[in-house]
Amino acid sequence: MSISNLPRIRLAHLPTPLEPMENLSRLLDGPNLWIKRDDCTGLSTGGNKTRKLEFLMAEAVSQGADVVVTVGATQSNHTRQTAAFAARLGLACHIVLLDVKGSPDLSYNRSGNVFLLHLHGATIEHRDGAADANAAIDDAAARLRAQGRSPYVIPAGGSNATGALGYVDCAFELHEQAAKIGLAIGHVIHATGSSGTQAGLAAGFALVDAGIKLLGVTVRASREQQEEAVYRIALAVGAKIDPTALVRREAIAANSDYVGAGYGKLDSRVVEAMELFARHEGILLDPVYTGKCAAGLVDLVRNSTFAKDDNIVFLHTGGSAGSFGYISEFPYN
Ligand SMILES: *Cc1c(COP(=O)(O)O)cnc(C)c1O
């Protein structure tokens, strides 16, 4: 049971730190809160897509691709990390941005991750938010092929069985880190979107029989939709490593109570959670993913959902660079 023989381009800064959040634990008077710093994976301010891209980009290179094509919402972190990884490998990068918010806000459309895409030299096309993401990247790839190029297409969020391998590896890494310091982790909580992160973690924890409860806080989908999407990818990535591995459906848990007004829509709970992390731990979250997950974590702790002696790990999946695209929605001036 090993992923070390699978093609991988090692660019991430690993292992990422596992640190206690003593101030927040004390302030909330709940369980012991820890943080796994996957916002520190490197490449253009880091984040969870870097781990997935180690496996996806290895596949792109082995297939002789000269351009990588992917898609995301206007302030997508995934597209930014893909553009940075491609730049590092000397590959071209073409990005399809879906205008899911329909906002004319200048900072949303130009700052944050969009600014960084330009800086990394990606070519960008904008599509309507209602456009089908897979059709849009297939279409872009077909145009590139017609020009004699060799595109490698990465689905939204890098979430397929290949990308999810990065989070199988993260599960192994966290399991090993915790063992080394004698930490019995009860729960891991993180933001879940395109589902590859949770799928990889679920498969990885199952493979090492970690006994850790995993909870994905959704940023858009309903609990049922999210769990089904995660389960599908978890089975596929588990089978890549060990055909006899079985991820149990009951091990896949999502919570959609913190979606609020929808994807990328800020609410006061998210602002409060971002301020708590920033002001008591010096840690930057983002308004779309980690802020929502942190709002969920804070609420669950306040409602005594976890035992007082539990060790909870908040997986920080990155995204703070996207915050600059949302500054006009924060109550600061
Ligand atoms: C993409 C992303 C997620 C969600 O990860 P998935 O694998 O798409 O579920 C969480 N946090 C941040 C900051 C992200 O960019």
Tab-separated table of C-alpha atoms and ligand atoms in Angstrom:
chain	number	residue	atom	x	y	z
A	1	MET	CA	0.000	0.000	0.000
A	2	SER	CA	2.081	2.845	-1.257
A	3	ILE	CA	1.761	5.827	-3.491
A	4	SER	CA	5.502	6.336	-3.716
A	5	ASN	CA	5.706	4.474	-7.031
A	6	LEU	CA	3.115	6.694	-8.739
A	7	PRO	CA	4.304	9.492	-11.080
A	8	ARG	CA	4.697	12.704	-9.132
A	9	ILE	CA	6.524	16.010	-9.513
A	10	ARG	CA	7.568	17.049	-6.041
A	11	LEU	CA	7.242	20.818	-5.774
A	12	ALA	CA	5.151	21.201	-2.633
A	13	HIS	CA	6.773	22.228	0.639
A	14	LEU	CA	6.077	19.104	2.684
A	15	PRO	CA	5.335	18.099	5.329
A	16	THR	CA	3.219	21.137	6.152
A	17	PRO	CA	3.262	22.135	9.841
A	18	LEU	CA	0.780	20.723	12.353
A	19	GLU	CA	0.379	23.310	15.099
A	20	PRO	CA	-1.776	23.811	18.204
A	21	MET	CA	-4.123	26.817	18.240
A	22	GLU	CA	-3.832	27.488	21.957
A	23	ASN	CA	-5.379	30.947	21.937
A	24	LEU	CA	-8.501	29.926	20.042
A	25	SER	CA	-8.866	26.756	22.105
A	26	ARG	CA	-8.779	28.837	25.291
A	27	LEU	CA	-11.051	31.557	23.927
A	28	LEU	CA	-13.742	29.140	22.753
A	29	ASP	CA	-13.334	27.009	25.877
A	30	GLY	CA	-13.886	23.869	23.851
A	31	PRO	CA	-11.778	20.952	22.622
A	32	ASN	CA	-8.092	21.226	21.702
A	33	LEU	CA	-7.912	22.931	18.331
A	34	TRP	CA	-5.018	22.207	15.985
A	35	ILE	CA	-4.264	23.446	12.512
A	36	LYS	CA	-2.656	21.624	9.575
A	37	ARG	CA	-1.047	24.335	7.480
A	38	ASP	CA	-1.789	23.331	3.896
A	39	ASP	CA	-1.905	27.033	3.154
A	40	CYS	CA	1.894	26.690	3.316
A	41	THR	CA	2.373	24.164	0.484
A	42	GLY	CA	4.272	26.713	-1.586
A	43	LEU	CA	3.692	27.906	-5.193
A	44	SER	CA	2.045	31.321	-5.453
A	45	THR	CA	0.918	31.534	-1.792
A	46	GLY	CA	0.101	27.808	-1.562
A	47	GLY	CA	-3.107	25.964	-0.824
A	48	ASN	CA	-4.592	22.521	-1.259
A	49	LYS	CA	-4.342	22.376	-5.070
A	50	THR	CA	-0.547	22.167	-4.932
A	51	ARG	CA	-0.650	18.604	-3.564
A	52	LYS	CA	-3.110	17.515	-6.269
A	53	LEU	CA	-1.048	19.163	-8.988
A	54	GLU	CA	2.035	17.133	-8.063
A	55	PHE	CA	0.243	14.084	-9.473
A	56	LEU	CA	-1.775	15.810	-12.217
A	57	MET	CA	1.222	17.659	-13.650
A	58	ALA	CA	3.287	14.464	-13.674
A	59	GLU	CA	0.572	12.980	-15.893
A	60	ALA	CA	0.604	16.094	-18.119
A	61	VAL	CA	4.366	15.834	-18.600
A	62	SER	CA	4.291	12.071	-19.254
A	63	GLN	CA	1.662	12.668	-21.944
A	64	GLY	CA	3.888	15.250	-23.645
A	65	ALA	CA	1.550	18.177	-23.041
A	66	ASP	CA	2.740	21.676	-23.919
A	67	VAL	CA	-0.232	23.513	-22.442
A	68	VAL	CA	-2.403	22.892	-19.400
A	69	VAL	CA	-6.096	23.856	-19.482
A	70	THR	CA	-8.301	24.219	-16.448
A	71	VAL	CA	-11.354	26.061	-15.144
A	72	GLY	CA	-12.669	27.762	-12.037
A	73	ALA	CA	-14.795	30.591	-10.698
A	74	THR	CA	-13.425	34.119	-11.214
A	75	GLN	CA	-11.543	34.060	-7.881
A	76	SER	CA	-10.465	30.413	-8.181
A	77	ASN	CA	-7.425	29.409	-6.126
A	78	HIS	CA	-7.094	26.238	-8.168
A	79	THR	CA	-6.459	28.137	-11.407
A	80	ARG	CA	-3.839	30.329	-9.690
A	81	GLN	CA	-1.903	27.347	-8.334
A	82	THR	CA	-2.170	25.574	-11.705
A	83	ALA	CA	-0.795	28.643	-13.498
A	84	ALA	CA	2.117	28.803	-11.039
A	85	PHE	CA	2.896	25.081	-11.353
A	86	ALA	CA	2.785	25.313	-15.161
A	87	ALA	CA	5.099	28.327	-15.088
A	88	ARG	CA	7.572	26.391	-12.956
A	89	LEU	CA	7.549	23.495	-15.455
A	90	GLY	CA	7.817	25.763	-18.498
A	91	LEU	CA	4.358	24.781	-19.753
A	92	ALA	CA	1.779	27.204	-21.121
A	93	CYS	CA	-1.443	27.554	-19.155
A	94	HIS	CA	-4.903	28.428	-20.407
A	95	ILE	CA	-7.610	29.275	-17.870
A	96	VAL	CA	-11.379	29.403	-18.301
A	97	LEU	CA	-12.955	31.642	-15.649
A	98	LEU	CA	-16.664	31.253	-14.968
A	99	ASP	CA	-18.349	34.421	-13.799
A	100	VAL	CA	-20.471	32.661	-11.173
A	101	LYS	CA	-21.065	35.809	-9.166
A	102	GLY	CA	-22.048	38.171	-11.956
A	103	SER	CA	-20.475	40.987	-9.965
A	104	PRO	CA	-19.208	44.171	-11.618
A	105	ASP	CA	-16.949	44.785	-8.588
A	106	LEU	CA	-13.494	45.830	-9.753
A	107	SER	CA	-11.575	44.107	-6.963
A	108	TYR	CA	-13.483	40.860	-7.565
A	109	ASN	CA	-12.806	40.900	-11.300
A	110	ARG	CA	-9.211	42.170	-11.287
A	111	SER	CA	-7.538	41.683	-7.905
A	112	GLY	CA	-6.694	38.586	-5.856
A	113	ASN	CA	-6.309	35.419	-7.882
A	114	VAL	CA	-7.151	37.100	-11.218
A	115	PHE	CA	-4.214	39.472	-10.774
A	116	LEU	CA	-1.950	36.502	-9.997
A	117	LEU	CA	-3.098	34.603	-13.118
A	118	HIS	CA	-1.898	37.527	-15.224
A	119	LEU	CA	1.359	37.665	-13.294
A	120	HIS	CA	1.998	33.959	-13.951
A	121	GLY	CA	1.447	34.524	-17.678
A	122	ALA	CA	-1.682	32.400	-18.103
A	123	THR	CA	-4.021	33.128	-20.992
A	124	ILE	CA	-7.575	33.717	-19.736
A	125	GLU	CA	-11.028	33.447	-21.243
A	126	HIS	CA	-14.185	34.477	-19.397
A	127	ARG	CA	-17.407	32.520	-19.629
A	128	ASP	CA	-20.845	32.985	-18.203
A	129	GLY	CA	-21.342	31.496	-14.743
A	130	ALA	CA	-24.036	29.170	-16.073
A	131	ALA	CA	-21.667	27.581	-18.626
A	132	ASP	CA	-20.836	23.880	-18.233
A	133	ALA	CA	-17.291	23.737	-16.823
A	134	ASN	CA	-16.314	20.449	-18.477
A	135	ALA	CA	-17.706	21.488	-21.855
A	136	ALA	CA	-15.839	24.795	-21.580
A	137	ILE	CA	-12.425	23.183	-21.000
A	138	ASP	CA	-13.029	20.504	-23.648
A	139	ASP	CA	-13.912	23.272	-26.066
A	140	ALA	CA	-10.785	25.245	-25.167
A	141	ALA	CA	-8.656	22.096	-25.559
A	142	ALA	CA	-10.181	21.381	-28.994
A	143	ARG	CA	-9.277	24.903	-30.143
A	144	LEU	CA	-5.711	24.445	-28.906
A	145	ARG	CA	-5.415	21.068	-30.677
A	146	ALA	CA	-6.618	22.681	-33.909
A	147	GLN	CA	-3.657	25.061	-33.539
A	148	GLY	CA	-1.281	22.108	-33.283
A	149	ARG	CA	-0.878	22.272	-29.506
A	150	SER	CA	-0.994	19.340	-27.037
A	151	PRO	CA	-3.300	20.311	-24.170
A	152	TYR	CA	-3.666	18.472	-20.864
A	153	VAL	CA	-7.070	19.110	-19.338
A	154	ILE	CA	-7.525	19.342	-15.559
A	155	PRO	CA	-11.109	19.299	-14.236
A	156	ALA	CA	-12.360	21.988	-11.846
A	157	GLY	CA	-10.467	21.906	-8.572
A	158	GLY	CA	-8.150	19.173	-9.883
A	159	SER	CA	-10.694	16.781	-8.414
A	160	ASN	CA	-10.395	13.395	-10.046
A	161	ALA	CA	-8.750	10.183	-8.860
A	162	THR	CA	-5.296	11.401	-9.928
A	163	GLY	CA	-5.552	14.758	-8.143
A	164	ALA	CA	-7.028	13.175	-5.022
A	165	LEU	CA	-3.805	11.161	-4.624
A	166	GLY	CA	-2.329	14.342	-3.176
A	167	TYR	CA	-4.740	14.121	-0.264
A	168	VAL	CA	-4.209	10.413	0.254
A	169	ASP	CA	-0.615	11.454	0.785
A	170	CYS	CA	-1.715	14.250	3.138
A	171	ALA	CA	-3.703	11.727	5.204
A	172	PHE	CA	-0.589	9.542	5.515
A	173	GLU	CA	1.506	12.604	6.410
A	174	LEU	CA	-0.908	13.798	9.118
A	175	HIS	CA	-1.265	10.295	10.562
A	176	GLU	CA	2.516	10.035	10.847
A	177	GLN	CA	2.934	13.557	12.291
A	178	ALA	CA	0.313	12.914	14.967
A	179	ALA	CA	1.882	9.576	15.903
A	180	LYS	CA	5.268	11.248	16.285
A	181	ILE	CA	3.976	13.713	18.898
A	182	GLY	CA	1.558	11.259	20.517
A	183	LEU	CA	-1.523	13.183	19.402
A	184	ALA	CA	-4.782	11.225	19.158
A	185	ILE	CA	-6.765	13.139	16.551
A	186	GLY	CA	-10.529	12.753	16.953
A	187	HIS	CA	-11.739	14.871	14.063
A	188	VAL	CA	-10.375	16.568	10.962
A	189	ILE	CA	-12.523	19.376	9.591
A	190	HIS	CA	-12.007	21.222	6.313
A	191	ALA	CA	-13.814	23.072	3.530
A	192	THR	CA	-15.060	20.845	0.726
A	193	GLY	CA	-15.934	21.988	-2.785
A	194	SER	CA	-15.006	19.979	-5.876
A	195	SER	CA	-14.478	17.072	-3.446
A	196	GLY	CA	-10.995	15.765	-4.260
A	197	THR	CA	-9.521	16.875	-0.945
A	198	GLN	CA	-12.061	15.072	1.205
A	199	ALA	CA	-12.044	12.032	-1.097
A	200	GLY	CA	-8.275	11.665	-0.836
A	201	LEU	CA	-8.302	12.138	2.931
A	202	ALA	CA	-11.126	9.615	3.371
A	203	ALA	CA	-9.284	7.035	1.268
A	204	GLY	CA	-5.991	7.735	3.022
A	205	PHE	CA	-7.448	7.476	6.530
A	206	ALA	CA	-9.193	4.228	5.534
A	207	LEU	CA	-5.939	2.801	4.153
A	208	VAL	CA	-4.031	3.468	7.397
A	209	ASP	CA	-7.082	2.700	9.553
A	210	ALA	CA	-6.538	6.005	11.319
A	211	GLY	CA	-9.827	6.038	13.251
A	212	ILE	CA	-10.159	9.768	12.566
A	213	LYS	CA	-13.602	11.242	11.887
A	214	LEU	CA	-13.544	13.454	8.820
A	215	LEU	CA	-15.984	16.318	8.300
A	216	GLY	CA	-16.236	18.408	5.141
A	217	VAL	CA	-17.979	21.767	5.427
A	218	THR	CA	-19.601	22.505	2.078
A	219	VAL	CA	-19.312	25.870	0.337
A	220	ARG	CA	-22.038	25.376	-2.252
A	221	ALA	CA	-23.643	21.928	-2.421
A	222	SER	CA	-26.167	20.205	-0.182
A	223	ARG	CA	-24.906	17.568	2.244
A	224	GLU	CA	-26.281	14.695	0.096
A	225	GLN	CA	-24.803	16.016	-3.176
A	226	GLN	CA	-21.452	16.626	-1.535
A	227	GLU	CA	-21.208	13.240	0.151
A	228	GLU	CA	-22.072	11.433	-3.098
A	229	ALA	CA	-19.457	13.412	-5.043
A	230	VAL	CA	-16.796	12.754	-2.399
A	231	TYR	CA	-17.647	9.059	-2.202
A	232	ARG	CA	-17.345	8.578	-5.979
A	233	ILE	CA	-13.839	10.046	-6.062
A	234	ALA	CA	-12.825	8.295	-2.823
A	235	LEU	CA	-13.625	4.893	-4.324
A	236	ALA	CA	-11.732	5.754	-7.522
A	237	VAL	CA	-8.609	7.027	-5.768
A	238	GLY	CA	-8.634	4.166	-3.239
A	239	ALA	CA	-8.729	1.661	-6.099
A	240	LYS	CA	-5.678	3.314	-7.690
A	241	ILE	CA	-3.586	2.431	-4.645
A	242	ASP	CA	-5.057	-0.808	-3.359
A	243	PRO	CA	-7.783	-2.544	-5.395
A	244	THR	CA	-8.965	-4.289	-2.235
A	245	ALA	CA	-9.221	-1.030	-0.274
A	246	LEU	CA	-12.702	-0.187	0.799
A	247	VAL	CA	-13.805	3.305	1.693
A	248	ARG	CA	-17.012	3.019	3.685
A	249	ARG	CA	-19.870	5.268	2.658
A	250	GLU	CA	-20.479	6.024	6.366
A	251	ALA	CA	-16.968	7.499	6.587
A	252	ILE	CA	-17.998	10.312	4.229
A	253	ALA	CA	-19.631	13.142	6.182
A	254	ALA	CA	-20.445	16.641	4.996
A	255	ASN	CA	-22.176	19.548	6.703
A	256	SER	CA	-23.972	22.123	4.542
A	257	ASP	CA	-25.225	24.338	7.377
A	258	TYR	CA	-22.741	27.114	6.652
A	259	VAL	CA	-23.245	27.721	2.908
A	260	GLY	CA	-25.251	30.831	3.810
A	261	ALA	CA	-26.361	32.836	0.767
A	262	GLY	CA	-24.271	30.683	-1.585
A	263	TYR	CA	-20.841	30.152	-3.121
A	264	GLY	CA	-18.549	33.117	-2.590
A	265	LYS	CA	-21.214	35.028	-0.649
A	266	LEU	CA	-19.982	36.540	2.577
A	267	ASP	CA	-21.984	36.602	5.774
A	268	SER	CA	-21.296	37.905	9.286
A	269	ARG	CA	-20.370	34.437	10.588
A	270	VAL	CA	-17.585	34.174	8.008
A	271	VAL	CA	-16.262	37.642	8.831
A	272	GLU	CA	-16.294	36.804	12.548
A	273	ALA	CA	-14.444	33.515	11.963
A	274	MET	CA	-11.829	35.226	9.773
A	275	GLU	CA	-11.326	37.859	12.459
A	276	LEU	CA	-11.014	35.234	15.218
A	277	PHE	CA	-8.254	33.400	13.343
A	278	ALA	CA	-6.512	36.622	12.310
A	279	ARG	CA	-6.687	38.339	15.711
A	280	HIS	CA	-5.989	35.391	18.027
A	281	GLU	CA	-3.763	33.111	15.953
A	282	GLY	CA	-2.305	35.480	13.335
A	283	ILE	CA	-3.652	33.217	10.604
A	284	LEU	CA	-5.236	34.392	7.354
A	285	LEU	CA	-8.288	32.565	6.054
A	286	ASP	CA	-10.319	33.232	2.911
A	287	PRO	CA	-13.969	34.226	2.534
A	288	VAL	CA	-15.019	31.425	0.141
A	289	TYR	CA	-13.681	28.217	1.704
A	290	THR	CA	-11.688	28.308	4.911
A	291	GLY	CA	-13.714	31.199	6.375
A	292	LYS	CA	-16.927	29.222	5.919
A	293	CYS	CA	-15.360	26.108	7.390
A	294	ALA	CA	-14.018	28.117	10.337
A	295	ALA	CA	-17.493	29.626	10.883
A	296	GLY	CA	-18.744	26.040	11.053
A	297	LEU	CA	-15.984	24.981	13.418
A	298	VAL	CA	-16.629	27.901	15.773
A	299	ASP	CA	-20.375	27.242	15.755
A	300	LEU	CA	-19.976	23.499	16.347
A	301	VAL	CA	-17.579	24.163	19.239
A	302	ARG	CA	-19.975	26.718	20.773
A	303	ASN	CA	-22.766	24.138	20.517
A	304	SER	CA	-20.579	21.585	22.334
A	305	THR	CA	-20.632	19.181	19.401
A	306	PHE	CA	-17.166	17.900	20.317
A	307	ALA	CA	-15.993	16.410	23.627
A	308	LYS	CA	-13.861	18.780	25.674
A	309	ASP	CA	-10.826	16.462	25.529
A	310	ASP	CA	-11.105	15.870	21.780
A	311	ASN	CA	-8.281	16.917	19.460
A	312	ILE	CA	-9.704	18.647	16.407
A	313	VAL	CA	-7.544	19.417	13.395
A	314	PHE	CA	-8.650	22.266	11.134
A	315	LEU	CA	-7.100	21.603	7.727
A	316	HIS	CA	-6.204	25.014	6.319
A	317	THR	CA	-6.654	24.601	2.573
A	318	GLY	CA	-5.330	28.062	1.634
A	319	GLY	CA	-7.063	30.762	-0.390
A	320	SER	CA	-6.080	33.944	1.452
A	321	ALA	CA	-4.865	35.518	-1.810
A	322	GLY	CA	-8.484	35.445	-2.969
A	323	SER	CA	-9.507	37.663	-0.028
A	324	PHE	CA	-8.345	40.739	-1.919
A	325	GLY	CA	-11.069	40.074	-4.471
A	326	TYR	CA	-13.682	40.513	-1.731
A	327	ILE	CA	-12.433	43.578	0.170
A	328	SER	CA	-15.475	45.678	-0.700
A	329	GLU	CA	-17.698	43.195	1.147
A	330	PHE	CA	-15.846	43.497	4.460
A	331	PRO	CA	-17.081	45.984	7.064
A	332	TYR	CA	-13.831	47.987	6.962
A	333	ASN	CA	-13.140	51.320	5.345
B	1	LIG	C1	-10.419	24.271	-3.750
B	1	LIG	C2	-10.417	24.694	-2.354
B	1	LIG	C3	-11.058	23.950	-1.353
B	1	LIG	C4	-11.897	22.737	-1.635
B	1	LIG	O1	-11.151	21.624	-2.017
B	1	LIG	P1	-11.838	20.545	-2.973
B	1	LIG	O2	-10.819	19.518	-3.184
B	1	LIG	O3	-12.194	21.303	-4.234
B	1	LIG	O4	-13.062	20.045	-2.312
B	1	LIG	C5	-10.940	24.361	-0.040
B	1	LIG	N1	-10.263	25.464	0.272
B	1	LIG	C6	-9.660	26.233	-0.654
B	1	LIG	C7	-8.958	27.462	-0.206
B	1	LIG	C8	-9.714	25.876	-2.000
B	1	LIG	O5	-9.109	26.652	-2.909
